[in-house]
CSV table of C-alpha atoms in Angstrom, one decimal:
chain,number,residue,atom,x,y,z
A,1,UNK,CA,-1.2,6.7,14.6
A,2,UNK,CA,1.6,4.6,13.0
A,3,UNK,CA,2.9,5.3,9.6
A,4,UNK,CA,2.3,4.6,6.0
A,5,UNK,CA,4.7,3.3,3.4
A,6,UNK,CA,3.7,3.5,-0.3
A,7,UNK,CA,4.8,2.9,-3.8
A,8,UNK,CA,3.9,5.1,-6.7
A,9,UNK,CA,5.0,4.8,-10.3
A,10,UNK,CA,5.8,7.6,-12.7
A,11,UNK,CA,2.1,8.2,-13.2
A,12,UNK,CA,2.0,9.5,-9.7
A,13,UNK,CA,-1.6,8.5,-8.9
A,14,UNK,CA,-0.7,6.9,-5.6
A,15,UNK,CA,1.5,9.8,-4.7
A,16,UNK,CA,-1.3,12.2,-5.3
A,17,UNK,CA,-3.6,10.1,-3.1
A,18,UNK,CA,-1.0,10.1,-0.3
A,19,UNK,CA,-0.6,13.9,-0.6
A,20,UNK,CA,-4.4,14.3,-0.4
A,21,UNK,CA,-4.6,11.9,2.5
A,22,UNK,CA,-2.3,14.3,4.5
A,23,UNK,CA,-0.8,11.6,6.7
A,24,UNK,CA,2.9,10.9,7.3
A,25,UNK,CA,4.2,8.5,4.7
A,26,UNK,CA,7.5,7.1,3.3
A,27,UNK,CA,7.8,6.4,-0.4
A,28,UNK,CA,9.4,3.2,-1.8
A,29,UNK,CA,11.5,4.7,-4.6
A,30,UNK,CA,11.0,3.8,-8.2
A,31,UNK,CA,14.8,3.6,-8.9
A,32,UNK,CA,16.7,0.7,-7.5
A,33,UNK,CA,19.7,2.9,-6.6
A,34,UNK,CA,17.7,5.1,-4.3
A,35,UNK,CA,17.5,4.4,-0.5
A,36,UNK,CA,14.6,2.2,0.6
A,37,UNK,CA,12.7,3.4,3.7
A,38,UNK,CA,13.4,1.6,6.9
A,39,UNK,CA,10.3,1.9,9.0
A,40,UNK,CA,11.0,1.9,12.7
A,41,UNK,CA,7.4,1.3,13.7
A,42,UNK,CA,4.4,-0.6,12.4
A,43,UNK,CA,3.0,0.6,9.1
A,44,UNK,CA,0.3,0.1,6.5
A,45,UNK,CA,1.5,-0.4,2.9
A,46,UNK,CA,-0.3,1.3,0.1
A,47,UNK,CA,0.4,-0.4,-3.2
A,48,UNK,CA,-1.0,-0.1,-6.8
A,49,UNK,CA,-1.3,-3.1,-9.1
A,50,UNK,CA,0.7,-3.3,-12.3
A,51,UNK,CA,-0.3,-6.6,-13.9
A,52,UNK,CA,-0.8,-7.9,-17.4
A,53,UNK,CA,-4.1,-9.4,-18.4
A,54,UNK,CA,-3.4,-12.6,-16.6
A,55,UNK,CA,-2.2,-10.9,-13.3
A,56,UNK,CA,1.5,-11.5,-13.9
A,57,UNK,CA,3.7,-8.8,-12.4
A,58,UNK,CA,0.9,-7.5,-10.2
A,59,UNK,CA,3.3,-6.6,-7.3
A,60,UNK,CA,5.8,-4.0,-8.4
A,61,UNK,CA,9.4,-5.2,-8.2
A,62,UNK,CA,10.3,-2.3,-5.9
A,63,UNK,CA,7.7,-3.4,-3.4
A,64,UNK,CA,8.9,-7.0,-3.6
A,65,UNK,CA,12.4,-5.8,-2.8
A,66,UNK,CA,11.1,-3.7,0.1
A,67,UNK,CA,9.2,-6.7,1.6
A,68,UNK,CA,12.0,-9.2,1.1
A,69,UNK,CA,13.8,-7.6,4.0
A,70,UNK,CA,12.6,-9.5,7.1
A,71,UNK,CA,12.8,-6.4,9.4
A,72,UNK,CA,10.6,-4.3,7.1
A,73,UNK,CA,8.2,-7.2,6.5
A,74,UNK,CA,7.8,-7.8,10.3
A,75,UNK,CA,6.3,-4.3,10.8
A,76,UNK,CA,3.6,-4.5,8.1
A,77,UNK,CA,0.1,-4.4,9.7
A,78,UNK,CA,-2.2,-4.0,6.7
A,79,UNK,CA,-2.4,-3.2,3.0
A,80,UNK,CA,-4.4,-0.7,1.0
A,81,UNK,CA,-4.6,-1.4,-2.8
A,82,UNK,CA,-4.8,1.0,-5.7
A,83,UNK,CA,-5.6,0.3,-9.2
A,84,UNK,CA,-7.9,0.8,-12.2
A,85,UNK,CA,-11.3,-1.0,-12.3
A,86,UNK,CA,-11.0,-1.2,-16.0
A,87,UNK,CA,-8.6,-4.1,-15.5
A,88,UNK,CA,-11.4,-6.3,-14.0
A,89,UNK,CA,-10.2,-9.2,-11.8
A,90,UNK,CA,-6.7,-7.7,-11.5
A,91,UNK,CA,-8.0,-4.6,-9.8
A,92,UNK,CA,-6.3,-4.4,-6.4
A,93,UNK,CA,-4.5,-7.7,-7.1
A,94,UNK,CA,-1.2,-6.6,-5.7
A,95,UNK,CA,-2.7,-5.7,-2.4
A,96,UNK,CA,-4.5,-9.0,-2.2
A,97,UNK,CA,-1.3,-10.9,-2.9
A,98,UNK,CA,0.6,-8.9,-0.3
A,99,UNK,CA,-2.1,-9.3,2.3
A,100,UNK,CA,-2.1,-13.1,1.8
A,101,UNK,CA,1.6,-13.6,1.7
A,102,UNK,CA,2.3,-11.3,4.7
A,103,UNK,CA,-0.8,-12.5,6.6
A,104,UNK,CA,-2.2,-9.0,7.2
A,105,UNK,CA,-5.6,-7.6,6.4
A,106,UNK,CA,-6.5,-5.9,3.1
A,107,UNK,CA,-8.0,-2.7,4.5
A,108,UNK,CA,-9.3,-0.9,1.5
A,109,UNK,CA,-8.9,-0.3,-2.2
A,110,UNK,CA,-9.2,2.9,-4.3
A,111,UNK,CA,-9.1,3.6,-8.0
A,112,UNK,CA,-6.4,5.7,-9.6
A,113,UNK,CA,-5.7,8.8,-7.4
A,114,UNK,CA,-8.9,8.2,-5.3
A,115,UNK,CA,-11.9,10.4,-4.8
A,116,UNK,CA,-12.6,12.8,-2.0
A,117,UNK,CA,-14.9,10.0,-0.6
A,118,UNK,CA,-12.0,7.5,-0.8
A,119,UNK,CA,-9.7,9.9,1.0
A,120,UNK,CA,-12.1,10.5,3.8
A,121,UNK,CA,-13.1,6.8,4.1
A,122,UNK,CA,-9.5,5.6,4.2
A,123,UNK,CA,-8.3,8.4,6.6
A,124,UNK,CA,-11.1,7.5,9.0
A,125,UNK,CA,-10.5,3.8,8.5
A,126,UNK,CA,-6.8,4.2,9.3
A,127,UNK,CA,-7.6,6.2,12.5
A,128,UNK,CA,-9.9,3.4,13.7
A,129,UNK,CA,-7.5,0.7,12.6
A,130,UNK,CA,-4.6,2.1,14.7
A,131,UNK,CA,-6.9,2.7,17.6
A,132,UNK,CA,-8.4,-0.8,17.9
A,133,UNK,CA,-6.3,-3.6,19.1
A,134,UNK,CA,-5.9,-6.6,16.7
A,135,UNK,CA,-7.1,-9.8,18.2
A,136,UNK,CA,-5.4,-12.1,15.7
A,137,UNK,CA,-1.8,-13.3,16.0
């Protein structure tokens, strides 16, 4: 299985989800002065949404910085979104934006730190995703 790259804010919800998932993952740092991971193989990005009520600022600046590098962006194969359903239409918005801009599939979403069902569903889905060949360019 290829890797995961994720962003988690100070709240740590996404980091807790990654820990529970139990799969190798590289974290995009919160602070701009920390080293950004340089994946050497295809990866799935896991990204929470941080938007105001209109959706502005949905994709964290750190994730934008990460994806602005063509070498890192070239290896993304899918996106998983995290968020809070209380925010209605903006739930998972960052993942939808990234999927569209990078032309990769939105594989799943989960709320906050995820449930045991989310963890099992996404772990199983990732196993299948990396095993099945993609038929789209």
